[in-house]
Structure formats: structure tokens, C-alpha cells
Coordinates of N, CA and C in Angstrom, one line a residue:
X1 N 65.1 45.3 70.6 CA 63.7 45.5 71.0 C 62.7 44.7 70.2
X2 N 61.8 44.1 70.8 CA 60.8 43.4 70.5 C 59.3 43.7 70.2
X3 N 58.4 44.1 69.2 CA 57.3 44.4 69.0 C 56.4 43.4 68.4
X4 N 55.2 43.2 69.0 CA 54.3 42.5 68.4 C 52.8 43.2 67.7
X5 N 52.7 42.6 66.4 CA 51.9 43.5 65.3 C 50.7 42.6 65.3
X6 N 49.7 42.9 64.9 CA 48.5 42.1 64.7 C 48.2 42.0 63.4
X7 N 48.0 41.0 62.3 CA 48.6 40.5 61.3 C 47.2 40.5 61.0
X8 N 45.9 41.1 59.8 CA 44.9 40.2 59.1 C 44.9 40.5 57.8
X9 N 44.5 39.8 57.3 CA 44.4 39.8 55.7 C 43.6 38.6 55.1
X10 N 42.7 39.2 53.8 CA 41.5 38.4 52.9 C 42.3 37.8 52.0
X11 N 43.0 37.7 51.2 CA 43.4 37.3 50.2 C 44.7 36.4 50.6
X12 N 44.9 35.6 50.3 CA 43.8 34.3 48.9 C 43.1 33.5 49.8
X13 N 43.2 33.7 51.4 CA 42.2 33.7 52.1 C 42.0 34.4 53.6
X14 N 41.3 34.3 54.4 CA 41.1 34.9 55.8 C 41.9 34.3 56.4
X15 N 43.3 35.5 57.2 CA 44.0 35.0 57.9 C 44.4 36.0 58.9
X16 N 44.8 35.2 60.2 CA 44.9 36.1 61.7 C 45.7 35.9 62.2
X17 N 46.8 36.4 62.5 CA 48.0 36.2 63.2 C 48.4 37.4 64.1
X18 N 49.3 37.3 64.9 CA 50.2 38.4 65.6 C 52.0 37.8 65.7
X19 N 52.2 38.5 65.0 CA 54.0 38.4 64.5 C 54.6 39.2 65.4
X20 N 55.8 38.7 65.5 CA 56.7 39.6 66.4 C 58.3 39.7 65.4
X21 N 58.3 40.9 66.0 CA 59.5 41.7 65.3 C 60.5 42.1 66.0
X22 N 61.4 41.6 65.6 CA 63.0 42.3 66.4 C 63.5 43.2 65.9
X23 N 63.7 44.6 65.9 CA 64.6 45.7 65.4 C 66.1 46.1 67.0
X24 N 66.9 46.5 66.0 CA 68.0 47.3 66.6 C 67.7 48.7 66.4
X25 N 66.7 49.5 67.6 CA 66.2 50.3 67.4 C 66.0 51.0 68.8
X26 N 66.1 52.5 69.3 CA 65.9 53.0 70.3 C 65.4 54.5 70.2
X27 N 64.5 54.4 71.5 CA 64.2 55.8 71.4 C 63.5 56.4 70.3
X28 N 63.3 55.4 69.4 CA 62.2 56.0 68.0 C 60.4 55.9 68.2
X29 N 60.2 56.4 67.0 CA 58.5 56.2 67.4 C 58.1 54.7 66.6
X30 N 56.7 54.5 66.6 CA 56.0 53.8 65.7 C 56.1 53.2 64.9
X31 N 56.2 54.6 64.1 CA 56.4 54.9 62.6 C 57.6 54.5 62.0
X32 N 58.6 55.3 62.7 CA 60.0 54.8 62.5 C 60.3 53.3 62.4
X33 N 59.6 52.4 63.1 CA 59.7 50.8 63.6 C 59.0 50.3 62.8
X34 N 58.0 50.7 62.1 CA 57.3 49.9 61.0 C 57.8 50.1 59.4
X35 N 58.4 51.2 59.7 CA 59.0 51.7 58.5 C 60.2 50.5 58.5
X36 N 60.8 51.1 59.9 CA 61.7 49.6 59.5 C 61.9 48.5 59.0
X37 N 60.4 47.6 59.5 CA 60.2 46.4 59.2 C 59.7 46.0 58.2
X38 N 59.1 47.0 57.7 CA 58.6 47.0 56.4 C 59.7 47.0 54.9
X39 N 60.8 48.1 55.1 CA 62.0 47.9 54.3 C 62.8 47.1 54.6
X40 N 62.6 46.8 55.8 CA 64.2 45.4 55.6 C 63.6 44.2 56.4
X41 N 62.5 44.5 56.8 CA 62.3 42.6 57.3 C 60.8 41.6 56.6
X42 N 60.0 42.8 56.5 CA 59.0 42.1 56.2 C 57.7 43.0 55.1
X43 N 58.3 43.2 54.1 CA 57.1 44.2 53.0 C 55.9 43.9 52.9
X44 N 55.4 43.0 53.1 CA 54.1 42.6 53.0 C 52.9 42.9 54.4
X45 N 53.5 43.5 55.3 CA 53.6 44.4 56.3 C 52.5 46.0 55.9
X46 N 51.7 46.2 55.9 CA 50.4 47.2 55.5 C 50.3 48.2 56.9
X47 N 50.4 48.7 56.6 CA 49.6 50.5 57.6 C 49.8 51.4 56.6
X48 N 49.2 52.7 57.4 CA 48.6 53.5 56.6 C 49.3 54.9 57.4
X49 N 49.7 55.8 56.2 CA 50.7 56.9 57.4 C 51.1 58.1 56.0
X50 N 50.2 59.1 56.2 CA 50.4 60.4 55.5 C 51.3 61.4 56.1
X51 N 52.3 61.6 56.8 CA 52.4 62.3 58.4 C 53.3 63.4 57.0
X52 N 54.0 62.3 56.3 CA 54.8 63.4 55.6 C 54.1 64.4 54.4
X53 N 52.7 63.7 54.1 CA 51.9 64.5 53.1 C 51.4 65.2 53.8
X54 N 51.1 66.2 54.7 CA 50.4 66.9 55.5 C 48.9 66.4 55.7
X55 N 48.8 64.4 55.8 CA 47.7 63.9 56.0 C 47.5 63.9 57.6
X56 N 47.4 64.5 58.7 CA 47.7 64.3 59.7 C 47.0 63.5 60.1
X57 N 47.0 62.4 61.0 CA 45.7 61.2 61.6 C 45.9 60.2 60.8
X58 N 46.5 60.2 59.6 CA 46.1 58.5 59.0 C 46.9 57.5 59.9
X59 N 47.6 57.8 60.9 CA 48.7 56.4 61.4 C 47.8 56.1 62.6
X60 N 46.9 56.7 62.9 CA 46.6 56.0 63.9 C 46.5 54.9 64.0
X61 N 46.4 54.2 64.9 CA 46.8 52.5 65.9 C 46.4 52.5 66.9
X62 N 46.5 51.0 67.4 CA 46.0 51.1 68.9 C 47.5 50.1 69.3
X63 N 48.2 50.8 70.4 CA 49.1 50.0 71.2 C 48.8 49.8 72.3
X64 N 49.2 48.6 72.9 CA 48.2 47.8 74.5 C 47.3 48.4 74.6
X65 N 46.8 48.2 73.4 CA 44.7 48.4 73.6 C 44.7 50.1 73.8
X66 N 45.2 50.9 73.5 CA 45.5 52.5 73.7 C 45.7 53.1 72.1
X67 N 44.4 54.1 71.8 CA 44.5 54.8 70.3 C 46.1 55.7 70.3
X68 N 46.6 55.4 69.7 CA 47.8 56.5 69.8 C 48.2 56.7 68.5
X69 N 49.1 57.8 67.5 CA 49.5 57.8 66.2 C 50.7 57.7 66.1
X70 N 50.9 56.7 65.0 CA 52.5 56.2 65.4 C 53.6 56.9 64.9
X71 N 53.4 58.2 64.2 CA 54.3 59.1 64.6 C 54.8 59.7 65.5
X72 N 54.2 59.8 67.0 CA 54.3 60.3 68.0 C 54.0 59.2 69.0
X73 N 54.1 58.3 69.0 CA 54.2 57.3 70.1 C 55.7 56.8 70.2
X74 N 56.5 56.7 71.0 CA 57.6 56.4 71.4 C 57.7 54.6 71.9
X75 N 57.7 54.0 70.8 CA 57.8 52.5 70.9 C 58.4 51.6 72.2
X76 N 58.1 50.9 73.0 CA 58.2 50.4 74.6 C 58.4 48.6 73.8
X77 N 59.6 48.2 74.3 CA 59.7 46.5 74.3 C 58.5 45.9 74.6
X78 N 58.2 44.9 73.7 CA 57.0 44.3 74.1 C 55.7 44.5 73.6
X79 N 55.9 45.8 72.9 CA 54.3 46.1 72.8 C 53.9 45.9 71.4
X80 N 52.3 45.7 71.8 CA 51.2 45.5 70.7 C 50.9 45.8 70.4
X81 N 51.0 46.1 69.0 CA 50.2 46.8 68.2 C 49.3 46.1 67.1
X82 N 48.0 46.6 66.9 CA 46.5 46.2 67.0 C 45.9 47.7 66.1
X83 N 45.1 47.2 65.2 CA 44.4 47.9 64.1 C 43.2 48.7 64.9
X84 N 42.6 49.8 64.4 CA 41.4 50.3 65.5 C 40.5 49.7 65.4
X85 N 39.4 50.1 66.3 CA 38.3 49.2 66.6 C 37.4 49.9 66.3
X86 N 36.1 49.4 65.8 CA 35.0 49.9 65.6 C 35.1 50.2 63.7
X87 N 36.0 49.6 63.3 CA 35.8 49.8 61.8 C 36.4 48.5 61.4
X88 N 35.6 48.4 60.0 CA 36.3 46.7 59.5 C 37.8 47.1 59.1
X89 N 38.7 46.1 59.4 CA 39.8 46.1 58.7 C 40.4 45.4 57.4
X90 N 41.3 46.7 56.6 CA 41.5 46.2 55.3 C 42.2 45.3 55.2
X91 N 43.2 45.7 55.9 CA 44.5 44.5 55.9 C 45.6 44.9 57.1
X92 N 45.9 44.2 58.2 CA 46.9 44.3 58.8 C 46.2 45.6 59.7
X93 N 46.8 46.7 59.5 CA 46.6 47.7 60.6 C 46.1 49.2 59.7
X94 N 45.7 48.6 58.9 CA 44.8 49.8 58.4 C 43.0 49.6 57.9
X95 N 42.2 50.5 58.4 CA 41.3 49.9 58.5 C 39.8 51.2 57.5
X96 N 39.1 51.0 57.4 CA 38.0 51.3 56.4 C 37.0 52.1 57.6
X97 N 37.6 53.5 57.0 CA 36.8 54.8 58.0 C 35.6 55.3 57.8
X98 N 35.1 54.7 56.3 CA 33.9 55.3 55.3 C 33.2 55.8 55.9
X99 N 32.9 54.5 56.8 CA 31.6 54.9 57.7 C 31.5 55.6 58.8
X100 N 32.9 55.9 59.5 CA 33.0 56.7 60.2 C 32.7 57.9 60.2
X101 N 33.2 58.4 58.9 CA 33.3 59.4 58.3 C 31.8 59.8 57.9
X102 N 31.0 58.7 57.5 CA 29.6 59.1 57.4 C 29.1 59.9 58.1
X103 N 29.0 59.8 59.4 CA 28.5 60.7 60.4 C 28.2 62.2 61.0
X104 N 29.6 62.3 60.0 CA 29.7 63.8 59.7 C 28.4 64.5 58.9
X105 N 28.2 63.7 58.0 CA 27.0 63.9 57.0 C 26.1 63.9 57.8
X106 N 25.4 62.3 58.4 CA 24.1 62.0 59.1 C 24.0 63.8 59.8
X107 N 25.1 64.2 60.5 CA 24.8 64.9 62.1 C 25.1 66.7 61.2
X108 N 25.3 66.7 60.0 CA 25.4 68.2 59.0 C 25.7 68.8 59.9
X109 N 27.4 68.5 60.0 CA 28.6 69.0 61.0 C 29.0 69.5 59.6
X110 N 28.8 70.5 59.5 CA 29.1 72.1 58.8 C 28.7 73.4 58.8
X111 N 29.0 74.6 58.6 CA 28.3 75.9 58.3 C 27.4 75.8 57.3
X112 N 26.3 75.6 57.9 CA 24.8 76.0 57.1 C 24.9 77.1 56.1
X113 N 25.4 78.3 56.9 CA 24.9 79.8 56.5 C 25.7 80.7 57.1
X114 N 26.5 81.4 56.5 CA 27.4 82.5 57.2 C 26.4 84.2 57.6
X115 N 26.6 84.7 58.4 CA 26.0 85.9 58.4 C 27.2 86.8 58.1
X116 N 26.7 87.9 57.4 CA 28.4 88.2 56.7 C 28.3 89.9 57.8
X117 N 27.1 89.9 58.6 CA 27.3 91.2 58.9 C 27.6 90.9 60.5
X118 N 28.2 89.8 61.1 CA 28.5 89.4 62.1 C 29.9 89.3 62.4
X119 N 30.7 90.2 63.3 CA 31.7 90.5 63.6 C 32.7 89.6 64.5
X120 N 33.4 88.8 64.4 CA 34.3 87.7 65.5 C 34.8 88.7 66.1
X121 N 34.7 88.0 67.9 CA 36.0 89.1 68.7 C 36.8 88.0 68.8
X122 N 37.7 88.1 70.1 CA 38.7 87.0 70.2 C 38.1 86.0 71.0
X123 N 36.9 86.1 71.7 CA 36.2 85.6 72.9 C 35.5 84.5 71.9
X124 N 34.7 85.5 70.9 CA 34.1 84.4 69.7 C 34.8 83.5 69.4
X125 N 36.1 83.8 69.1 CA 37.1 82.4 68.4 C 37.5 81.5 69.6
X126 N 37.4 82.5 70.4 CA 38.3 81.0 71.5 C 37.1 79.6 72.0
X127 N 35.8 80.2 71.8 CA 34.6 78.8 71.9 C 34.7 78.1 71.3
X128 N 35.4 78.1 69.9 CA 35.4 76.9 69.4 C 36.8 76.3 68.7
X129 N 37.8 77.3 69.2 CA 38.8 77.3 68.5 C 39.5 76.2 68.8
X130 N 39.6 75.5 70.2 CA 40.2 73.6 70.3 C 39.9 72.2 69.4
X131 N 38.3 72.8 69.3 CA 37.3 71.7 68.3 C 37.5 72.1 66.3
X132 N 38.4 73.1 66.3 CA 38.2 73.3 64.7 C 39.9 72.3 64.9
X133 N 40.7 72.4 65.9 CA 42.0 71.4 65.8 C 41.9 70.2 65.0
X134 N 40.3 69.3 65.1 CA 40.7 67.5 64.9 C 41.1 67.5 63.6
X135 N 41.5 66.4 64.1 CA 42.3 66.0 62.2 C 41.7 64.8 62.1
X136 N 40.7 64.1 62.5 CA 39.6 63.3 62.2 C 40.4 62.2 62.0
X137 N 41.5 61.9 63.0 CA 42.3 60.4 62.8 C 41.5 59.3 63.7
X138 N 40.1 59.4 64.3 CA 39.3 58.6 64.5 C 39.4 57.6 65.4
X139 N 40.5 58.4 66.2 CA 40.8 57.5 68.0 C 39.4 57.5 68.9
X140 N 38.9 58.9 68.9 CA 37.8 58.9 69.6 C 36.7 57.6 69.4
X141 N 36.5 57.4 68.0 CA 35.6 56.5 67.4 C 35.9 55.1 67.5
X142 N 37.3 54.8 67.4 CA 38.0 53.7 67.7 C 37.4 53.2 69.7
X143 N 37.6 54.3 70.3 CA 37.7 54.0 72.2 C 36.5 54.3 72.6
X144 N 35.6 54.4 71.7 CA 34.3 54.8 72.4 C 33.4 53.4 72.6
X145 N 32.9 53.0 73.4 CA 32.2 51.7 74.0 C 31.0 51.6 73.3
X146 N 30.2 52.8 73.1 CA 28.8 53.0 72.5 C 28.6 52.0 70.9
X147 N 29.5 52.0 70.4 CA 29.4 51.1 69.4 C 29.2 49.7 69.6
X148 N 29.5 49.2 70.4 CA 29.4 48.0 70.8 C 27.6 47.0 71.0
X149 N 27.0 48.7 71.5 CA 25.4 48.5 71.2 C 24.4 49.1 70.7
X150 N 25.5 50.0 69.7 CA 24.5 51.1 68.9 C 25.3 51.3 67.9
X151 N 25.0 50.7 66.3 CA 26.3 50.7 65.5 C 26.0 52.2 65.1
X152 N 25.0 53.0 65.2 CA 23.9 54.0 64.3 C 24.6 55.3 65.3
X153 N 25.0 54.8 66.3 CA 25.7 56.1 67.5 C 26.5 57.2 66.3
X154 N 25.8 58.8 66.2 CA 27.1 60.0 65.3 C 28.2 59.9 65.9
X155 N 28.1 59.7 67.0 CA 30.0 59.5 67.9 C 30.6 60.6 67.8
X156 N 31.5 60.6 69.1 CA 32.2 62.0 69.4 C 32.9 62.8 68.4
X157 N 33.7 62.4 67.6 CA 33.9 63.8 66.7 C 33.1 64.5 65.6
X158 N 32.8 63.3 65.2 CA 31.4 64.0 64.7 C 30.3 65.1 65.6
X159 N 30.1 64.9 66.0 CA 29.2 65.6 67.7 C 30.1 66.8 67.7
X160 N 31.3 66.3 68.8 CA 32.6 67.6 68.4 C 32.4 68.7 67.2
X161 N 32.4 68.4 66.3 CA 32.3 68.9 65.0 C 30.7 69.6 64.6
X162 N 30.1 69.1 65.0 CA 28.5 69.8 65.6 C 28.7 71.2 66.6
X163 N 29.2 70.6 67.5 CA 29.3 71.8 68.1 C 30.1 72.8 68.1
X164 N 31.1 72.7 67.1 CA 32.0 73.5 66.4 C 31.2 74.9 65.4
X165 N 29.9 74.0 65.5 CA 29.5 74.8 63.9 C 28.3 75.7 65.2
X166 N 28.0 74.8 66.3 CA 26.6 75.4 66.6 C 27.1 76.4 67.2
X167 N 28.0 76.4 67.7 CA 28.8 77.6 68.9 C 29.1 78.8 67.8
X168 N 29.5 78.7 66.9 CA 30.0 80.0 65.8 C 28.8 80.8 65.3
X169 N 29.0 82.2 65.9 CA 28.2 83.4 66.2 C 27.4 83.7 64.7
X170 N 28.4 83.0 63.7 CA 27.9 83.5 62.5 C 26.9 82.3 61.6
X171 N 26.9 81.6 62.4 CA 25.5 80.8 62.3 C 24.4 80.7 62.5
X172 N 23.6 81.2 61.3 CA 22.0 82.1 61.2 C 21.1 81.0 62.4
X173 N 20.8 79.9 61.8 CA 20.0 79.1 62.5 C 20.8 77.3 63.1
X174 N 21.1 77.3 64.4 CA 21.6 76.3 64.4 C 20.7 75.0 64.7
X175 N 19.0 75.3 64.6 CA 17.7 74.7 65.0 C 17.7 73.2 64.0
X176 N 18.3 72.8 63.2 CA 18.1 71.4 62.3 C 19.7 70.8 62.9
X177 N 20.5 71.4 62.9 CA 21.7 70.5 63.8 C 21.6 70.1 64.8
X178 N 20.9 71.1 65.8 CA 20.1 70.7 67.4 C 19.4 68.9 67.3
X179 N 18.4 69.6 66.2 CA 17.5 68.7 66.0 C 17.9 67.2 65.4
X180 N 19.1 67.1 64.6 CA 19.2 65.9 63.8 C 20.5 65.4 64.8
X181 N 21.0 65.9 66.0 CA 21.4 64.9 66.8 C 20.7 64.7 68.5
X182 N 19.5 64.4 68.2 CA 18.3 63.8 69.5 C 18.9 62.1 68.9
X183 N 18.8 61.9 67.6 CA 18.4 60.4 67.8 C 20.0 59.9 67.6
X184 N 20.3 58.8 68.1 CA 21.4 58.1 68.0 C 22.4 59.2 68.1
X185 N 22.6 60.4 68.8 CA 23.4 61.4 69.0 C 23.6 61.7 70.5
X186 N 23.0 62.9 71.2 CA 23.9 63.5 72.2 C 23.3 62.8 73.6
X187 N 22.0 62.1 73.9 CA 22.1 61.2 74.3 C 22.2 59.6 74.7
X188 N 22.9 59.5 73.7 CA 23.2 57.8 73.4 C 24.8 57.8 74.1
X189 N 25.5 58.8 74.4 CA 26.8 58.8 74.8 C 26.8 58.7 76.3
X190 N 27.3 57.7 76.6 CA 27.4 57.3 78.0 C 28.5 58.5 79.2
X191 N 29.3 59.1 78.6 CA 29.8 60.1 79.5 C 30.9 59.7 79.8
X192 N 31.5 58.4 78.9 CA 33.0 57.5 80.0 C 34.2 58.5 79.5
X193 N 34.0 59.1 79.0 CA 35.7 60.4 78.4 C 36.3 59.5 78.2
X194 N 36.6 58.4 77.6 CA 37.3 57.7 76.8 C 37.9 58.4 76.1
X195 N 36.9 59.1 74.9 CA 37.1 59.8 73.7 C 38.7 61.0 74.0
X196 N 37.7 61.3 75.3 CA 39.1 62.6 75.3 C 40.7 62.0 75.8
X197 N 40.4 60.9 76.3 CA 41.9 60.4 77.2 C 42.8 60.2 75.8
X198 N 42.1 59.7 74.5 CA 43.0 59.0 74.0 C 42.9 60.4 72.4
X199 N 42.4 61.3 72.6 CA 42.4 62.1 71.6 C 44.1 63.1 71.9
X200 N 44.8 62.8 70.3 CA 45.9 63.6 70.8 C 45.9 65.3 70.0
X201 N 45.0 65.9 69.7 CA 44.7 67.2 70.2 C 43.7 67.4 71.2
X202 N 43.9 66.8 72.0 CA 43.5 67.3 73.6 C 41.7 68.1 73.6
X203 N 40.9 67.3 72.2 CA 39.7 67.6 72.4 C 38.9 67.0 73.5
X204 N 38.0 67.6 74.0 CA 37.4 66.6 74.8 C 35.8 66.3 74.3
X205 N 35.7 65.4 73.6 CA 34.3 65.2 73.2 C 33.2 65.0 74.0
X206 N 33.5 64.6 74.9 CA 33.0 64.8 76.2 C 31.7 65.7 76.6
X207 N 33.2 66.9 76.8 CA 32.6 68.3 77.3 C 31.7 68.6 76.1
X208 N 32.1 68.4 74.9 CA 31.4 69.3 73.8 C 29.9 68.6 73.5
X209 N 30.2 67.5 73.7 CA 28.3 66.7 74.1 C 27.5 67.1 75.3
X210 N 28.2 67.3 76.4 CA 27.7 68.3 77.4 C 26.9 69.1 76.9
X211 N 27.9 70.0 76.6 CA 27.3 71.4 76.2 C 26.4 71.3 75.3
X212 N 26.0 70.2 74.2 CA 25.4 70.1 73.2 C 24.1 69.8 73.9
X213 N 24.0 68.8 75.0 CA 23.0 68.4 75.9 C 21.9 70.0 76.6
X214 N 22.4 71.0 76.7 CA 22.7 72.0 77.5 C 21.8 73.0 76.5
X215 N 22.8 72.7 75.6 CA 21.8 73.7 74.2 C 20.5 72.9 74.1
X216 N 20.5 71.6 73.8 CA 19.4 71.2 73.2 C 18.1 71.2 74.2
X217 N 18.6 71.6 75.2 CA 17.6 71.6 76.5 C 16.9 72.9 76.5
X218 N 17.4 73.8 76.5 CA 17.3 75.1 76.1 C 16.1 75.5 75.1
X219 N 16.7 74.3 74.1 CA 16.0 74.4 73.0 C 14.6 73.7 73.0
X220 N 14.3 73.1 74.3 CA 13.1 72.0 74.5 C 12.9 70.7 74.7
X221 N 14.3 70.1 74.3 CA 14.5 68.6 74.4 C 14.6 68.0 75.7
X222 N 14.8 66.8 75.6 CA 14.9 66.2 77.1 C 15.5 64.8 76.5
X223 N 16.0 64.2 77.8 CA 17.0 62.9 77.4 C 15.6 61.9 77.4
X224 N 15.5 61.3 76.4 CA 14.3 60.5 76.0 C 14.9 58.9 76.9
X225 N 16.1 58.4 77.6 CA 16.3 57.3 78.2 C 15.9 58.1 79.6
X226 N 15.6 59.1 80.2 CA 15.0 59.4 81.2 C 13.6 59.1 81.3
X227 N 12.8 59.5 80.3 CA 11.7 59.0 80.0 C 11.2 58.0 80.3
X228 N 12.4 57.1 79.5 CA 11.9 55.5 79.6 C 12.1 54.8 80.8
X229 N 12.7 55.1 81.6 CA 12.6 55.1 83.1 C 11.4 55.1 83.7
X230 N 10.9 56.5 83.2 CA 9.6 56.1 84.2 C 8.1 55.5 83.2
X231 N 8.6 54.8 82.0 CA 7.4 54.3 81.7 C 6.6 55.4 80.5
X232 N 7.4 56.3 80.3 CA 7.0 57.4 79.4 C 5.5 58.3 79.7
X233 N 5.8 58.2 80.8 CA 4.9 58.8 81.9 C 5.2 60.7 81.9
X234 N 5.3 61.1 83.1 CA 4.5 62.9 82.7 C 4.1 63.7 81.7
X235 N 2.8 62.9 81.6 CA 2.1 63.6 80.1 C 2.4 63.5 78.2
X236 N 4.0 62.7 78.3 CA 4.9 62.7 77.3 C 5.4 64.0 76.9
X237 N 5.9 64.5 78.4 CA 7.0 65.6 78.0 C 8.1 65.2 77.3
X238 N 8.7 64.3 77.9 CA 10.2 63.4 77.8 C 9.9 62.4 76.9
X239 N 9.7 62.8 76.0 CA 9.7 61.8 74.6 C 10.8 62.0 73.3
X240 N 11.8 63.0 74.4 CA 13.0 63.9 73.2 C 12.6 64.5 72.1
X241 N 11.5 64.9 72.3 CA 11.2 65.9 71.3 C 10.9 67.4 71.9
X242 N 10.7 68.3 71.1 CA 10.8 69.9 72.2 C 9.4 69.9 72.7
X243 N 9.7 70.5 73.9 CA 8.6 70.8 74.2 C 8.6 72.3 74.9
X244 N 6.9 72.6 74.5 CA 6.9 74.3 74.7 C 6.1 74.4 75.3

């Protein structure tokens, strides 16, 4: 079986390749296959893979253009494998999430404030119980298009993770998380569910921007690219800011 890897690296200078690899190999994943190649054909070979430290997400990859983690992808003759997108890459197929990871900050995707005299039923847990799953391996962020013309986009799990916190009953005020994703947040997201096709706990960032859309309406807001449509016209309701 035949695999082709996508090769870069800075030192001792900028270089781009896609190498191809022969193993005697079947029926394995990814991981298995780079592990291979790495111990017996080629060490200088870089990815990134905690699966055994209870890091879950760091292997992610992209194979024929598809986020998948290569402990659980079942390796196909032929195929390509390619570092993710939307983050610089360090070397080879692991790539620098920093800033990905920023976003979490920007969009204060956390519990503000617990109310301690607020009781969970099971109904409570189940709202948000699929969105506390991610393991922030950053497929969504890798497949989402929005980057391409908005580097500033919080992006879906981040957002996800927003609404993880806004939905939980025991959150006194969720009025500044509302508020700090109007800009470069819940409407900057075009709606293509990319995010969810290629997320492998079965979040759908999607829906949870929906709903975030839904709350923030509620709350007074309005999609400010509706606005600009018509010229920022009725009275400057729709200027994404609340209105009462």
C-alpha cells in the first residue's frame, strides 16, 4: 500500500515536497502507518499524536482534503495526507494552534459565575451535554471557509464552547458572552456545516451558532450584514447592536 504525505519544513531552509511511502500494511489506521514510517523508513518524518497520553485531538490531519484523526482513520491506497489548514505549519504535518486556540479567550468561552443554589435535572444536562464532548482537535477550524476572508472569525468551536457556557442554567448572567460574539462571531459564519461533517464527536457547530443567533435576537441584536444590504437604512435598528 501506497501513501502520499505532504512534506514542509524551515530549516536550513524553506522546503515543499509530497513523498510517497510504501508499507506492507493492511487494515490499519493513520497512526499506525506513520508510526511505521517513521521507525523504519524515514525519522525525520514529524506529526503530532498524544492518543496514548490521554491527549485526545492532537493527530488530527487532513486526508484527500478531509479533517480526520489518524488514529481513527482507516488508511485507503493512494491517499494524501496534508497538514490542517488555516494555521501556519511547523514542520511536515503538525501545525501551530496558538491562535486557534486564542479564540476561546477573545469569545470568554467559560463559566463566568456559578449559582450554587441552582439545581441540574437531566433535561438541564442534556442541552449541553454533546458540546462539553470537544476535545478541541481543531478540524472544525481547519474546514471552515470563513477564514479565507476573515482571519479575526471566533470560529465554530469556540462559538460551540460559548454556547456550552450560555445554555448552563447555572450561569448568573450570560449578557457579555452574548455581547462579545456580535463582532467577528455568530454572524460572520456562512452556515456551510462543514464544521459538523468533519467533526469526529459528532458536534455540530452549526446548530450551536443557530441557536446562539436565536439567543442574541432575543436579546436585541440583529445580523448587522442584513443591514448593510439595505444601506443601513430603518432608522439604524440593524446596526448589530441591541435594540429596545
Amino acid at each position: 500500500m501506497k501513501i502520499r504525505v505532504a512534506r514542509y519544513a524551515t530549516e536550513p531552509q524553506v522546503s515543499e515536497a509530497v513523498l510517497e511511502y510504501e508499507v506492507q500494511m493492511q487494515d490499519v489506521t493513520l497512526l499506525e502507518v506513520l508510526n511505521e514510517i517513521k521507525t523504519k523508513q524515514d525519522s525525520s518524518l514529524t506529526y503530532a499524536s498524544g492518543c496514548r497520553s490521554s491527549v485526545c485531538g492532537s493527530c488530527s490531519m487532513r486526508v484527500n482534503g478531509r479533517e480526520v484523526l489518524a488514529c481513527a482513520y482507516k488508511v485507503q491506497d493512494g491517499d494524501l495526507v496534508e497538514p490542517m489548514k488555516n494555521s501556519p505549519v511547523i514542520r511536515d504535518l503538525v501545525v501551530d494552534m496558538d491562535r486557534a486556540y486564542s479564540f476561546n479567550a477573545k469569545a470568554k468561552a467559560w463559566q463566568n459565575s456559578l449559582s450554587p443554589s441552582t439545581n441540574l435535572t437531566q433535561e438541564n444536562e442534556k442541552v449541553n451535554e454533546i458540546q462539553s464532548d470537544c476535545i478541541l482537535c481543531g478540524s472544525c477550524y481547519s474546514a471552515c471557509p470563513v477564514y479565507a476572508v476573515n482571519e479575526e472569525f471566533i470560529g465554530p468551536f469556540s462559538l460551540t464552547r460559548v454556547w456550552r457556557y450560555v445554555s448552563d442554567v447555572r450561569e448568573k448572567d450570560s449578557s457579555e458572552k452574548i455581547n462579545t460574539i456580535q463582532t467577528n462571531g455568530i454572524w460572520d459564519c456562512t452556515l456551510c456545516n462543514e464544521c459538523t461533517l468533519v467533526c469526529p464527536q459528532d458536534i455540530s457547530s452549526k446548530a450551536d451558532i443557530e441557536k446562539l443567533r436565536s439567543k442574541s435576537a432575543m436579546s436585541g441584536y440583529s445580523d448587522p450584514n442584513f443591514a448593510s444590504s439595505f444601506g443601513g437604512g430603518f432608522g439604524g435598528l440593524f446596526d448589530g447592536s441591541p435594540t429596545f
